[in-house]
XYZ file of C-alpha atoms in Angstrom:
305
model
C -73.909 206.895 83.102
C -77.457 205.866 82.195
C -76.929 203.227 79.483
C -80.307 204.039 77.930
C -79.209 207.570 77.083
C -76.906 208.786 74.335
C -73.741 210.444 75.634
C -72.563 213.491 73.639
C -68.791 213.825 73.171
C -67.344 217.131 71.959
C -64.035 217.415 70.075
C -60.875 219.394 70.725
C -58.671 221.073 68.104
C -55.283 219.419 67.477
C -52.523 220.348 64.958
C -51.807 217.352 62.740
C -48.239 216.334 61.944
C -46.323 219.370 63.187
C -46.399 223.168 62.934
C -46.981 223.291 59.143
C -49.956 221.004 59.152
C -53.705 221.474 59.241
C -55.818 221.453 62.386
C -58.173 218.543 63.056
C -61.049 218.000 65.497
C -60.275 215.028 67.764
C -63.207 213.238 69.381
C -61.474 210.039 70.520
C -59.757 209.453 72.850
C -60.863 211.711 75.663
C -61.128 211.500 79.419
C -64.680 210.180 79.514
C -64.220 207.621 76.738
C -61.052 205.946 75.478
C -62.614 203.565 72.943
C -65.844 202.673 71.157
C -65.448 198.995 70.403
C -61.853 198.776 69.172
C -62.143 202.265 67.641
C -59.637 204.247 69.694
C -58.987 207.414 67.696
C -61.171 209.724 65.602
C -59.965 212.860 63.819
C -62.435 214.906 61.777
C -61.198 217.637 59.449
C -62.467 220.106 56.872
C -63.955 221.365 54.724
C -60.408 222.750 54.517
C -59.539 225.153 51.640
C -56.111 223.911 50.621
C -55.135 227.267 49.054
C -55.409 228.856 52.510
C -54.221 226.052 54.781
C -51.639 224.323 52.614
C -53.502 221.032 52.905
C -52.129 217.848 54.431
C -48.434 217.057 54.490
C -47.619 214.452 57.142
C -44.058 213.180 56.804
C -43.190 209.488 57.304
C -44.082 208.413 60.832
C -44.400 205.048 62.598
C -47.246 202.958 64.010
C -47.463 199.847 66.168
C -50.420 197.916 67.568
C -53.150 199.455 65.422
C -54.880 199.805 62.064
C -55.476 203.155 60.382
C -58.711 203.832 58.486
C -58.762 206.738 56.032
C -62.157 207.947 54.762
C -62.627 211.092 52.686
C -65.679 213.195 51.854
C -63.787 215.404 49.377
C -60.235 215.836 48.117
C -57.521 213.275 47.515
C -54.545 212.092 49.612
C -51.442 210.269 48.428
C -50.474 207.400 50.732
C -47.026 205.788 50.817
C -45.888 203.175 53.320
C -42.957 200.939 54.167
C -44.795 197.883 52.850
C -44.301 199.472 49.425
C -47.926 200.587 49.025
C -48.452 203.731 46.941
C -52.157 204.526 46.799
C -54.629 207.376 46.597
C -57.287 207.966 49.219
C -60.456 209.126 47.442
C -63.975 209.982 48.652
C -66.101 206.929 49.375
C -63.168 204.504 49.386
C -61.541 202.983 52.461
C -57.792 202.594 52.812
C -56.989 200.371 55.783
C -53.363 200.016 56.865
C -52.232 197.488 59.449
C -49.271 198.469 61.586
C -49.027 195.636 64.112
C -45.338 194.971 64.759
C -44.360 198.144 62.922
C -45.015 200.213 59.804
C -44.297 203.754 58.610
C -46.293 205.896 56.177
C -46.757 209.394 54.817
C -49.947 211.286 53.874
C -49.956 214.213 51.446
C -52.917 215.904 49.757
C -52.536 215.835 45.972
C -51.858 218.993 43.884
C -55.350 218.869 42.364
C -57.091 218.932 45.732
C -58.848 222.238 46.441
C -60.888 221.177 49.496
C -59.844 218.504 51.961
C -62.556 216.957 54.112
C -62.800 213.617 55.889
C -62.004 211.472 58.908
C -58.929 209.596 60.077
C -59.652 206.682 62.398
C -57.598 204.144 64.341
C -58.494 200.646 65.475
C -56.672 199.060 68.427
C -55.422 195.567 67.661
C -56.246 192.922 70.305
C -53.331 191.585 72.308
C -53.176 188.319 70.388
C -52.664 190.189 67.108
C -50.831 193.340 68.127
C -47.583 192.128 66.504
C -49.232 191.111 63.226
C -47.271 191.884 60.014
C -47.764 195.006 57.908
C -50.706 195.041 55.527
C -52.700 197.417 53.327
C -56.248 197.020 51.949
C -58.378 199.190 49.668
C -62.130 198.868 49.094
C -64.825 201.005 47.415
C -68.196 200.078 49.008
C -71.349 200.379 46.951
C -74.079 202.814 48.063
C -77.110 201.223 49.717
C -80.458 203.057 49.973
C -82.592 202.578 53.098
C -85.649 204.818 53.475
C -84.288 208.383 53.268
C -80.672 207.382 53.778
C -77.746 206.318 51.628
C -75.156 204.109 53.334
C -71.625 203.082 52.440
C -70.489 200.237 54.681
C -66.691 200.255 54.755
C -66.259 197.810 57.680
C -68.578 195.148 59.067
C -72.264 194.661 58.233
C -75.192 197.088 58.109
C -78.509 197.147 56.233
C -77.746 193.826 54.561
C -74.413 194.942 53.136
C -71.108 193.472 54.309
C -67.642 194.862 53.701
C -65.026 192.320 52.549
C -62.268 194.143 54.451
C -60.993 191.842 57.245
C -60.578 193.066 60.834
C -59.142 191.480 63.976
C -62.184 192.274 66.140
C -65.833 192.670 65.083
C -66.325 196.236 63.840
C -68.823 198.476 62.110
C -67.887 201.496 60.027
C -70.297 203.240 57.644
C -70.928 206.640 56.100
C -74.575 207.713 56.399
C -76.146 210.382 54.180
C -79.589 211.523 55.321
C -82.022 213.363 53.048
C -83.506 216.626 54.411
C -85.964 215.771 57.171
C -85.375 212.027 56.775
C -85.289 209.437 59.543
C -83.999 205.867 59.347
C -84.008 203.027 61.859
C -81.108 200.611 61.421
C -80.912 197.143 62.936
C -77.596 196.742 64.766
C -75.849 194.104 66.859
C -77.041 194.554 70.477
C -73.616 193.401 71.729
C -71.993 196.409 70.044
C -71.533 199.869 71.454
C -71.867 202.591 68.812
C -70.681 206.077 68.065
C -72.179 208.494 65.541
C -69.841 211.278 64.400
C -71.783 214.060 62.698
C -70.057 215.790 59.790
C -72.755 218.146 58.505
C -76.343 218.908 59.425
C -78.130 218.454 62.752
C -78.767 214.778 63.442
C -80.531 213.056 66.312
C -79.375 209.653 67.549
C -82.222 207.930 69.390
C -83.729 211.360 70.009
C -80.561 213.120 71.236
C -79.442 216.055 69.068
C -75.878 216.005 67.733
C -74.370 219.037 66.051
C -71.564 218.953 63.475
C -68.280 217.550 64.898
C -70.038 216.017 67.917
C -70.032 212.271 68.509
C -72.939 210.484 70.139
C -72.183 207.344 72.145
C -74.758 204.564 72.547
C -74.008 201.755 75.009
C -74.554 198.059 74.163
C -78.033 196.609 74.468
C -79.701 198.338 71.526
C -81.003 196.177 68.672
C -81.699 199.270 66.549
C -80.555 202.876 66.208
C -82.760 205.673 64.882
C -81.029 208.502 63.030
C -82.991 211.588 62.001
C -81.984 214.682 60.052
C -83.641 217.676 61.682
C -82.295 220.162 59.123
C -83.623 221.214 55.711
C -80.453 220.139 53.914
C -78.631 216.869 53.528
C -76.851 215.575 56.636
C -73.833 213.318 56.815
C -72.414 211.205 59.656
C -70.078 208.284 60.240
C -71.397 205.356 62.279
C -68.839 203.316 64.237
C -69.370 200.250 66.391
C -67.991 197.118 67.966
C -68.185 195.044 71.132
C -66.562 196.737 74.140
C -62.772 196.381 73.998
C -61.907 195.026 77.422
C -58.113 195.227 77.235
C -56.174 198.077 78.795
C -54.003 199.967 76.307
C -51.364 202.663 76.303
C -51.698 205.238 73.542
C -48.678 207.482 73.079
C -47.882 209.473 69.932
C -48.557 207.018 67.068
C -48.162 203.870 69.136
C -50.592 201.547 70.911
C -49.116 199.041 73.348
C -49.752 197.361 76.680
C -46.693 198.393 78.695
C -44.456 201.403 79.123
C -41.441 199.289 78.058
C -43.087 198.448 74.710
C -43.612 202.128 73.974
C -40.065 203.106 74.926
C -38.559 200.313 72.862
C -40.618 201.306 69.804
C -39.545 204.931 70.161
C -35.879 203.920 70.383
C -36.187 201.750 67.278
C -37.857 204.558 65.312
C -35.129 206.996 66.365
C -32.498 204.461 65.284
C -34.206 203.942 61.867
C -34.428 200.208 62.566
C -35.814 197.634 60.160
C -38.845 197.284 62.414
C -40.524 200.217 60.664
C -38.816 200.079 57.260
C -38.528 202.986 54.851
C -41.123 205.062 53.010
C -39.895 205.541 49.451
C -40.838 208.603 47.417
C -41.576 211.175 50.130
C -39.583 214.363 49.425
C -38.435 215.139 52.941
C -37.313 213.875 56.309
C -39.136 211.546 58.686
C -41.046 212.930 61.657
C -38.926 212.779 64.808
C -40.497 211.169 67.843
C -41.379 213.508 70.718
C -39.702 213.087 74.074
C -41.242 210.556 76.417
C -42.339 211.615 79.900
C -39.962 210.763 82.721
C -42.692 208.897 84.629
C -43.949 205.526 83.336
C -46.932 205.555 80.996
C -49.987 203.879 82.476
C -52.567 201.733 80.640
C -56.093 203.045 80.246
C -59.504 201.601 79.535
C -62.974 203.044 79.400
C -64.359 204.192 82.742
C -66.801 201.629 84.085
């Protein structure tokens, strides 16, 4: 790939949380790109009319080796986890959950939600921290105006604003609202690779057009990124970044590990309701069962060179 060009990644539709659940558009991972920095998973959903779809109802399920980042554009989601956290995910507020050694959580749209719309993101934990204890953090970033754009920096630093939310690798995560016809050039860390996920409007990233639900990838080496709204209405996108994640990982179901044995052990412990994942109190239903593992060993992956 020519590192000076922006690569356009298109999503695929995936049912979330079983046959009753809503459909999401998954942009990461895919064959051509496993990660952007430590960002290893990106689901984009909505605007979803809850009266028609039933909204989000994801029963308690486990995680290891990662952090989840919930970011909404509209609606409200009730979060419960085995740390004891009971929180609401609201537009413009980040909920970051750390599931290193093991955590379980549920996600349910609230009764008052009429339209559900947002992104669900995962961050791979580096090997040295992949067994870190459970944690949960909430933060409501302030809006920052730059030229014709409004930014909310939920992780890392951008446009002079820094999120207080701690991460285990350097990361950038920000919502970008662009006025009709506006363009903004943002100084970024040249050691980072970046991804721009477009939610609404037609947006160019360094001159390459991205349509809604597409993600543009920009390789390291850029000291600035130029975003432009080519439409006559407001555009919205999510900017992600971080230094290339050089470790090989195995992603299976809700787990991130380094070896096939780690995945199989985690699945067995979830099936046995072990203390590793704990219990999610207050969810009115059963836990999600783990799918069957393939008979052949799972192999680690990294980004193609």
